[in-house]
CSV table of C-alpha atoms in Angstrom, one decimal:
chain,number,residue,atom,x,y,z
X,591,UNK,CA,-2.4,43.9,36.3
X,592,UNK,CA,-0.2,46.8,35.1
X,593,UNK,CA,-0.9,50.0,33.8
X,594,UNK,CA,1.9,51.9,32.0
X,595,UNK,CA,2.3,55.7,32.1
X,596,UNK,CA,3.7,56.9,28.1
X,597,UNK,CA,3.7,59.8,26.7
X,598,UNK,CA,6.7,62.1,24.9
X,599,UNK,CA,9.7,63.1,26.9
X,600,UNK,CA,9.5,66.2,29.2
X,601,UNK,CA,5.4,65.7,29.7
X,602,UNK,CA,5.4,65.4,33.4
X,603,UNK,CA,5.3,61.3,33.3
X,604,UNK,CA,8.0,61.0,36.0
X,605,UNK,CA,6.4,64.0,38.0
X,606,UNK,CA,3.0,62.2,37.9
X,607,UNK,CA,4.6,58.4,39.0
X,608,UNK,CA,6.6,60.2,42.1
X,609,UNK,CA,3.5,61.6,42.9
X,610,UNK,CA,1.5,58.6,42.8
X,611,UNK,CA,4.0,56.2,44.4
X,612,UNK,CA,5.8,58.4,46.0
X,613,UNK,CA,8.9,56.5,44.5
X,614,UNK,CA,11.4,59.6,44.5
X,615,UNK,CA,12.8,58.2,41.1
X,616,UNK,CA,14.7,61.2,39.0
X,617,UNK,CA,11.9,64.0,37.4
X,618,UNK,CA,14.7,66.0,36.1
X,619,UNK,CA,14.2,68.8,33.1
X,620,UNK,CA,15.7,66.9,30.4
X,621,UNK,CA,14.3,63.9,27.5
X,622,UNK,CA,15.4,59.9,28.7
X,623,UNK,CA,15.7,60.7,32.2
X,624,UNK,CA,13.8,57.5,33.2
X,625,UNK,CA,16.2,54.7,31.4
X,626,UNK,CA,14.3,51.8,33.0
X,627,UNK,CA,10.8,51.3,33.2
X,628,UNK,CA,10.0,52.2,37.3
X,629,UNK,CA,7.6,50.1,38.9
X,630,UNK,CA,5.3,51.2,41.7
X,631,UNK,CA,1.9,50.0,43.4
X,632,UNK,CA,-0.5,52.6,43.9
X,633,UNK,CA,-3.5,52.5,46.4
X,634,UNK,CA,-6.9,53.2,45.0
X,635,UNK,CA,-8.7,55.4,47.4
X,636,UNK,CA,-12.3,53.7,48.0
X,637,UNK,CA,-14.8,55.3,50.9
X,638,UNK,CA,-16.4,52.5,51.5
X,639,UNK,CA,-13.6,51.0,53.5
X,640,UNK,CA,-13.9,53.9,56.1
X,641,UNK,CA,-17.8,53.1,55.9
X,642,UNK,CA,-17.2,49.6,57.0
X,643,UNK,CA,-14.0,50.1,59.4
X,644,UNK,CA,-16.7,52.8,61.6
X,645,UNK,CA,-19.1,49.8,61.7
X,646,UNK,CA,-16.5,47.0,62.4
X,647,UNK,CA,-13.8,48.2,64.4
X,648,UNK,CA,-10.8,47.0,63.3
X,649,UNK,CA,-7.0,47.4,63.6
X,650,UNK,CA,-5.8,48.0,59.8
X,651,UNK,CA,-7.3,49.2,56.8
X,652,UNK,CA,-5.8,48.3,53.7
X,653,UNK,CA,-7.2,49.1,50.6
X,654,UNK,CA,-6.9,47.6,46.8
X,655,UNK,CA,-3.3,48.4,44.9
X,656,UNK,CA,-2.6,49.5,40.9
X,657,UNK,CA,0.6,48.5,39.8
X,658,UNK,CA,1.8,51.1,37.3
X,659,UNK,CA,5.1,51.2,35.3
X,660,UNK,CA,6.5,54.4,34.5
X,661,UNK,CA,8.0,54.1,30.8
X,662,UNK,CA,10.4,56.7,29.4
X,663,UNK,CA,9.5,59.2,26.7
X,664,UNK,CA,8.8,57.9,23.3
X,665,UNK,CA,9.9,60.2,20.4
X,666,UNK,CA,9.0,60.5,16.4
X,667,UNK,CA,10.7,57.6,14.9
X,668,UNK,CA,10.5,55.2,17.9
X,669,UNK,CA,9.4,52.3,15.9
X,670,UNK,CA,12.7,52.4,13.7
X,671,UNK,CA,15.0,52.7,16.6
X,672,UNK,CA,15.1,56.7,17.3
X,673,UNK,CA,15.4,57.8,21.1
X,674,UNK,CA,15.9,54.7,23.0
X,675,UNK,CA,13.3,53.4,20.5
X,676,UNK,CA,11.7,49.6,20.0
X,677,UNK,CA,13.4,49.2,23.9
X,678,UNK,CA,10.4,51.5,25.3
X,679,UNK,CA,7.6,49.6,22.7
X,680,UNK,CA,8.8,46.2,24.8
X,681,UNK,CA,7.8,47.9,27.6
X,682,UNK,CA,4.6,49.1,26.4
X,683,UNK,CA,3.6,45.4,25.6
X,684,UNK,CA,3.9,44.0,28.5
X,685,UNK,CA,1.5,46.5,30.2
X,686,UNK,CA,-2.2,45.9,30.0
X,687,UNK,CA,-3.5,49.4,29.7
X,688,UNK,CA,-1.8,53.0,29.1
X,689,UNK,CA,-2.1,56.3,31.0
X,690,UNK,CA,-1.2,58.4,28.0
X,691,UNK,CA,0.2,61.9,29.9
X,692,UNK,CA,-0.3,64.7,27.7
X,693,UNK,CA,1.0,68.4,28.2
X,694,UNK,CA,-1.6,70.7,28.0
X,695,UNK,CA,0.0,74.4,29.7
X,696,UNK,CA,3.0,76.7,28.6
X,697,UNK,CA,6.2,77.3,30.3
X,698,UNK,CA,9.0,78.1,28.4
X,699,UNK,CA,11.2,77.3,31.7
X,700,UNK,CA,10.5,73.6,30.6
X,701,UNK,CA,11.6,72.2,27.1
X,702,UNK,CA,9.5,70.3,24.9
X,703,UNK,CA,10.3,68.0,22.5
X,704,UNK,CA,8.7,69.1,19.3
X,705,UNK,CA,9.5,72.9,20.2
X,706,UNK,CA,5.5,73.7,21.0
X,707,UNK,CA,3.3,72.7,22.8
X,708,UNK,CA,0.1,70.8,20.9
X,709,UNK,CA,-1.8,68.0,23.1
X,710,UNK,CA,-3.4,66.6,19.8
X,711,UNK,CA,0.1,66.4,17.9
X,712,UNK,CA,1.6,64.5,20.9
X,713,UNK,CA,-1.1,62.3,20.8
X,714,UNK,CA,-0.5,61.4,17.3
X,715,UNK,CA,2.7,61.3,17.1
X,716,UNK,CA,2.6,58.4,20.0
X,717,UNK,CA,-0.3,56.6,18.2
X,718,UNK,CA,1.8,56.9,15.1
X,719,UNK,CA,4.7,55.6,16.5
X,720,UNK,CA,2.8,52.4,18.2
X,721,UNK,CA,1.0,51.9,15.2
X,722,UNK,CA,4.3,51.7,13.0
X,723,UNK,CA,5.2,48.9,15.4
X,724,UNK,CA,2.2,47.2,15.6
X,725,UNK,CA,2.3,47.1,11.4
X,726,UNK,CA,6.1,45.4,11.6
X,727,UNK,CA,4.5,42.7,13.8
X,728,UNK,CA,1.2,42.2,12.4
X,729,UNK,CA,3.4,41.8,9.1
X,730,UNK,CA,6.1,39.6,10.5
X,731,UNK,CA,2.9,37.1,11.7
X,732,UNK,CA,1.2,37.1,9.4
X,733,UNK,CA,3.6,35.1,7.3
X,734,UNK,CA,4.0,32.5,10.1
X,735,UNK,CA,-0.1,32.3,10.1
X,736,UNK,CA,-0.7,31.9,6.1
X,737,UNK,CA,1.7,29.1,6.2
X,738,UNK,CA,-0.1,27.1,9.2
X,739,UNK,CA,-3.4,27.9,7.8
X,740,UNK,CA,-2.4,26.0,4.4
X,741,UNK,CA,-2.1,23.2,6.3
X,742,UNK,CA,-6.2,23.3,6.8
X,743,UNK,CA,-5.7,24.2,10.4
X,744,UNK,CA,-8.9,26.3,11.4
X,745,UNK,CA,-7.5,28.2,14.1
X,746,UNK,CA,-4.9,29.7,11.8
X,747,UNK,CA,-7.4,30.6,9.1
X,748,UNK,CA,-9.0,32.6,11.6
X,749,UNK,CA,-5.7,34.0,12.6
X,750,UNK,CA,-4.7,35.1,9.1
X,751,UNK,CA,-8.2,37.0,8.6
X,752,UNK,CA,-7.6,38.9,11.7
X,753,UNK,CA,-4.1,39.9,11.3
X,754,UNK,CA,-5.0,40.6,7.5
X,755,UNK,CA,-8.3,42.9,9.2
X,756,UNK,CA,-5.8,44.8,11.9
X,757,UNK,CA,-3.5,44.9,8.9
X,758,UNK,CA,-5.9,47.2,7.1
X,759,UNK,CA,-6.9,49.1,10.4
X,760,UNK,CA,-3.2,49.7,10.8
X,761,UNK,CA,-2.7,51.3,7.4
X,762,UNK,CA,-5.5,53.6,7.3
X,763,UNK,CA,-3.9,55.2,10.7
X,764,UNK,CA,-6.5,53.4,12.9
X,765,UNK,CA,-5.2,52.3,15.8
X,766,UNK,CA,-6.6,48.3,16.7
X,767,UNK,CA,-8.5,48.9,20.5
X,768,UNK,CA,-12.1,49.9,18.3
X,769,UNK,CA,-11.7,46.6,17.1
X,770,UNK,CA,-14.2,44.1,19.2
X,771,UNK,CA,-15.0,40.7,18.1
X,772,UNK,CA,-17.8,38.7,20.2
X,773,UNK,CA,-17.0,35.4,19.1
X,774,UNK,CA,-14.7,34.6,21.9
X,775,UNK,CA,-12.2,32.5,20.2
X,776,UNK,CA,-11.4,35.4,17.9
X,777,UNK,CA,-11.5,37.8,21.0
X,778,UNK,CA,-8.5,35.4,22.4
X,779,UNK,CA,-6.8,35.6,19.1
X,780,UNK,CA,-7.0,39.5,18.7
X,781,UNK,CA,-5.6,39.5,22.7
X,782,UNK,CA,-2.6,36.8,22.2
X,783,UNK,CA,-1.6,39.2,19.5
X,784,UNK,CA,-0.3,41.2,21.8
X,785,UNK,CA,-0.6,44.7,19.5
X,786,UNK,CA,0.0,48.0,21.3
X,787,UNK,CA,-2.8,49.9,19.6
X,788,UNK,CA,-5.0,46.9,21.3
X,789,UNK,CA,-4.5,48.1,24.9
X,790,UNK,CA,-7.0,50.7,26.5
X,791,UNK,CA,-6.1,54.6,26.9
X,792,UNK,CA,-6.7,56.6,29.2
X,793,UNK,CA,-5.5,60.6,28.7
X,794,UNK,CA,-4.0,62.2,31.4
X,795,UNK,CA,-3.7,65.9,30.9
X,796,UNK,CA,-1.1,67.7,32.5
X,797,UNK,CA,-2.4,70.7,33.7
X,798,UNK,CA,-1.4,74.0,35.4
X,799,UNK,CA,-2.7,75.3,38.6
X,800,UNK,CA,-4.7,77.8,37.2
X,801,UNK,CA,-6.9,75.0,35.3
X,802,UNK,CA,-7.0,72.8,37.7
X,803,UNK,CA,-10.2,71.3,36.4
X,804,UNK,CA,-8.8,71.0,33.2
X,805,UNK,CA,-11.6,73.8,31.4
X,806,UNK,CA,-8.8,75.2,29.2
X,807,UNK,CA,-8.8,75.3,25.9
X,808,UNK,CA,-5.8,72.7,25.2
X,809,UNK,CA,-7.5,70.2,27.4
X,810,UNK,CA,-10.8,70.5,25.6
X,811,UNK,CA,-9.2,69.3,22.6
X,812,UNK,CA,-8.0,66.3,24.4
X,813,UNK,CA,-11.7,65.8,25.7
X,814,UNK,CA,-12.9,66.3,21.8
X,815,UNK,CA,-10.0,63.3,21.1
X,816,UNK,CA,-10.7,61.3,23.7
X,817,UNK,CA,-14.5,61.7,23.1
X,818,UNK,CA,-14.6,60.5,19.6
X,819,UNK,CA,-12.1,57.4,20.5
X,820,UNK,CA,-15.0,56.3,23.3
X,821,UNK,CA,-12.2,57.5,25.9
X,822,UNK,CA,-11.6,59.4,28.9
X,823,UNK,CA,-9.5,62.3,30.3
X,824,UNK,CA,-8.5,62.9,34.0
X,825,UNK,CA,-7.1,66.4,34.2
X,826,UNK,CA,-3.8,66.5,36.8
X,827,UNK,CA,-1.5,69.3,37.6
X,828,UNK,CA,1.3,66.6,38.1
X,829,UNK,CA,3.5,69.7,39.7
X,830,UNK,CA,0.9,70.5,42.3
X,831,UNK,CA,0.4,66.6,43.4
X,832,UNK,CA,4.0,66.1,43.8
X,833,UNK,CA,3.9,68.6,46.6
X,834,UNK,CA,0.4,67.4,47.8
X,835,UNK,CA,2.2,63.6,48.7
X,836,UNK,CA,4.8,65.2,50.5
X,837,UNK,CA,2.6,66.8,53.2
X,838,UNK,CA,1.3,65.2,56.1
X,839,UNK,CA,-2.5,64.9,56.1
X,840,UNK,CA,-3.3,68.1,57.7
X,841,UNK,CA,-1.3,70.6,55.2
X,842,UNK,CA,-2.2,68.2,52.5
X,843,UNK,CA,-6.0,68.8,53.3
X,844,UNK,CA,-5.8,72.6,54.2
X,845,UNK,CA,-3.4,72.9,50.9
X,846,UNK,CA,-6.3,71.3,49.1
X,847,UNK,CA,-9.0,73.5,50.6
X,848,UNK,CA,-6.6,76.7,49.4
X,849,UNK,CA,-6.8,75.4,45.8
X,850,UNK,CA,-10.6,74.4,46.1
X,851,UNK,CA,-10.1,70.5,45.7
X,852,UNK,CA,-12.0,68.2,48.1
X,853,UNK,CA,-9.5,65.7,47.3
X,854,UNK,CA,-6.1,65.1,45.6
X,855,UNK,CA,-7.0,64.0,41.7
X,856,UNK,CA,-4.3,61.3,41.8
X,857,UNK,CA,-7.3,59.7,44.0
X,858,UNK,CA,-9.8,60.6,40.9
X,859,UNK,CA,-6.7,59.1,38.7
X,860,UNK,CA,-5.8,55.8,40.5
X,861,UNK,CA,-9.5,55.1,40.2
X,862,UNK,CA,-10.5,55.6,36.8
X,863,UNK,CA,-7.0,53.2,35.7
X,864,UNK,CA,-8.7,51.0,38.1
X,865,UNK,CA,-11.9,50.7,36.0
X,866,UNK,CA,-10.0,51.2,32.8
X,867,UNK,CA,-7.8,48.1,33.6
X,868,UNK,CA,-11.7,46.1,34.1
X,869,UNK,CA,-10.9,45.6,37.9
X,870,UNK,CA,-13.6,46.1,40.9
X,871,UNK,CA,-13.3,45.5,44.5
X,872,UNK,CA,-14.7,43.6,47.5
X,873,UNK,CA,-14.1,43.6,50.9
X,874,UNK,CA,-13.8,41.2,54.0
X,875,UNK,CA,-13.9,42.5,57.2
X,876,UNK,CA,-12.9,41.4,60.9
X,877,UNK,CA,-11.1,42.5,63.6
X,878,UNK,CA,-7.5,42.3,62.2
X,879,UNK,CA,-8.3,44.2,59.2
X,880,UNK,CA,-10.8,45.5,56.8
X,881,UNK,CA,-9.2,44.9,53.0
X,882,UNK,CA,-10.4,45.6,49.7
X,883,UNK,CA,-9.3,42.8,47.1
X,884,UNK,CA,-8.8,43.3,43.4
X,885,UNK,CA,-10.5,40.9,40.8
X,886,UNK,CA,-11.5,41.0,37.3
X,887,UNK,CA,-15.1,42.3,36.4
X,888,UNK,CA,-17.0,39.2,35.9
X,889,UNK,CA,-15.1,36.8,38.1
X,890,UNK,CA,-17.0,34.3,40.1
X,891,UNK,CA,-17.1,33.6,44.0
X,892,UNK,CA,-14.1,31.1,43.8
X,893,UNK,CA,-12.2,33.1,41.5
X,894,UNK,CA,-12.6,36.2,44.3
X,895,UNK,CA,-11.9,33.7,46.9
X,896,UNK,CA,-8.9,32.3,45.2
X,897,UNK,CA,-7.1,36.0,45.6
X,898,UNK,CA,-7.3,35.4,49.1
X,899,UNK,CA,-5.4,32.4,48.5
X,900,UNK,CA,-5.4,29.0,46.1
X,901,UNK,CA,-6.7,26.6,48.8
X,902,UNK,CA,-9.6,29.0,49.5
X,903,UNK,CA,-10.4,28.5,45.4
X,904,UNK,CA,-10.1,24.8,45.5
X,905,UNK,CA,-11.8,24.1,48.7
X,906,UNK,CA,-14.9,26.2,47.6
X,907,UNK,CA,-17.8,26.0,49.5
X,908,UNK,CA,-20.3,29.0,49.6
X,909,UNK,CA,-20.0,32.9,49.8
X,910,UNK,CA,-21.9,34.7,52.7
X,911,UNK,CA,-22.3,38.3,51.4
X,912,UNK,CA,-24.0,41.5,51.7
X,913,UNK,CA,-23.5,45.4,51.0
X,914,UNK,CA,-21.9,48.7,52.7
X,915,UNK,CA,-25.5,49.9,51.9
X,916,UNK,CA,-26.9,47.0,54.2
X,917,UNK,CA,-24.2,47.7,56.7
X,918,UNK,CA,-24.4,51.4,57.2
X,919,UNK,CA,-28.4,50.8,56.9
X,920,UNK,CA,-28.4,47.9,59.9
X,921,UNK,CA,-25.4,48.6,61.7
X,922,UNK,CA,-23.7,45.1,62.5
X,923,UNK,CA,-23.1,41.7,60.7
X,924,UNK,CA,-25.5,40.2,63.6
X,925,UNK,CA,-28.5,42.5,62.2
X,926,UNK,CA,-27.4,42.0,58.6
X,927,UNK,CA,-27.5,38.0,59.0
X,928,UNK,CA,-31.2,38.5,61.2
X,929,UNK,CA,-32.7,40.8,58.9
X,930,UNK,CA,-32.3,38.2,55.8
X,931,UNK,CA,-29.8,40.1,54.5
X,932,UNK,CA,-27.2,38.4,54.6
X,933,UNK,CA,-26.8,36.0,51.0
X,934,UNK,CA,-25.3,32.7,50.7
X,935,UNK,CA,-24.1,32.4,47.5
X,936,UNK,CA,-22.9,29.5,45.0
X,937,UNK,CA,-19.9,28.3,42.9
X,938,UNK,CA,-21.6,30.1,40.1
X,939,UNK,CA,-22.4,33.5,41.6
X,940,UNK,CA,-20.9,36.5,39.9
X,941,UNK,CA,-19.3,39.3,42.7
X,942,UNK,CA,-20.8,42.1,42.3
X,943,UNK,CA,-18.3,45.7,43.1
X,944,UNK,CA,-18.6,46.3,46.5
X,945,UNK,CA,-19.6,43.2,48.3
X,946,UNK,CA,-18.5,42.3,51.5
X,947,UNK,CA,-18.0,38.9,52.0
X,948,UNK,CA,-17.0,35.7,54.1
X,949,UNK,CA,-15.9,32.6,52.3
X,950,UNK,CA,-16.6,28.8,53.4
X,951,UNK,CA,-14.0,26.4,52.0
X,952,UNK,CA,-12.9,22.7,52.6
């Protein structure tokens, strides 16, 4: 799964992805720098592997990966073609959530787009412009759906009433992700509509050094925004982290300690996409490696397994599992298994963030 980082043209996008990937793609002062959308995967910092690799020694720690596409800057008038215009909205769409990089500091050293810096107009001039595209294809299905629904098809009936309900959403200037429907067949029509405004937000401010925990004033608006959407905001001085992933580990941690930051917030970053984008983790461990693996919230045992690999989905047997908590509490697998601790679970069993499992397959 992909997140994509948007925002307007000289926001600190670029800055933020070399940061985060540590990619070295071009950051320079000027709109359309990135022509093509930059791909990079992105480790999501989790404790709890260190917890289980000082229990079970091992000789490799890997941890889970977010795969995040750096798109270049959109501009007012994207969604008739202005900038590098409905190229950057195909981009957009084939993410599954955004990382919406908003300025939110001064420096008249660095240009910006509209002439001024104003996090909430940015903001709305991006949800304008995605909306604006959204309306062309809701209006371009639409058509299509009316004409299969005359035929007394059900499944296009529904269609037409939810494109003709994100229709009406669209032009009040609401954008379509507060739209939920629990029926799931509706919830797969509303998805395979593929609309921009459908895809989860998270706002990442760009911040100076001096507001490092993003307290300012033009980040509280953001908060205010993001607040009333049911959002969230991770505050990043994209400038600052550049420079932290250069460093080895020891300047990085005494650079951190000089700034009063226990750890770099790409790490608070990578993890809240994480969640945005519905993931969790769980772990095997052994002496090769200890490994976090990514799956959808909600996925079963052989769904988890199959990540792993296709056989181990097919061939499902049973999950043994357990907890960091019942590892740090009991020290070894060995204890863990003799204390009753350790669960076997079913085809049916739902993983639960954080387990720690082996799987049984045929």
């Amino acid at each position: 799964m992909e997140a994509g980082i948007v925002g307007l043209p000289n926001v600190g996008k670029s800055t933020l992805f070399n940061a985060l990937t540590s990619a070295g793609i071009a950051s320079e002062n000027y709109p359309f720098c990135t022509i093509e959308p930059n791909v990079g995967a992105v480790p999501v910092p989790d404790s709890r592997l260190d917890t289980i690799q000082s229990y079970i020694k091992t000789q490799k720690v890997i941890p889970a990966i977010l795969q995040l596409v750096d798109i270049a800057g959109i501009v007012r008038g994207a969604s008739e073609g202005e900038g590098l215009g409905n190229q950057f909205l195909t981009h957009i769409r084939n993410v599954d959530a955004i990382l919406h990089v908003v300025r939110c500091f001064d420096d008249p050293d660095i240009i910006h787009v509209e002439g001024s810096v104003d996090p909430i107009r940015d903001i709305e001039t991006i949800d304008t412009e995605l909306m604006l595209a959204d309306l062309q294809s809701v209006e371009q299905q639409i058509h299509k759906a009316q004409k299969n629904a005359r035929t007394g098809d059900k499944d296009a009936k529904r269609k037409v009433e939810i494109l003709q309900e994100c229709h009406d959403r669209l032009a009040e200037g609401t954008p379509i992700r507060g739209l939920v429907y629990e029926d799931p067949a509706s919830a797969k029509i509303l998805r395979e509509l593929q609309l921009l405004t459908s895809k989860r937000v998270l706002y990442v401010a760009n911040v100076e050094e001096d507001d490092l925990l993003g307290e300012g004033e033009l980040v509280k608006r953001v908060r205010e925004r993001a607040a009333a959407e049911g959002g969230e905001v991770v505050a990043v001085c994209a400038r600052l982290e550049a420079e932290l992933a250069e460093l080895d580990e020891a300047d990085r941690a005494e650079m951190l300690e000089s700034v009063g930051l226990t750890e770099p917030a790409l790490a608070s970053l990578a993890r809240a996409a994480y969640k945005l984008l519905g993931l969790q983790s769980y772990f095997t461990a052994g002496e090769k490696e200890v490994r976090a693996w990514t799956i959808p919230v909600g996925a079963t045992a052989p769904q988890a397994a199959g990540v792993i690999h296709t056989d181990f989905e097919k061939g499902f047997i049973r999950c043994e599992t357990y907890s960091v908590d019942d590892l740090v509490a009991l020290h070894t697998e060995k204890a863990i298994r003799e204390a009753g601790k350790m669960r076997v679970e079913g085809k049916a069993y739902v993983m639960r963030d954080g387990d720690v499992c082996h799987f049984l397959f045929n």
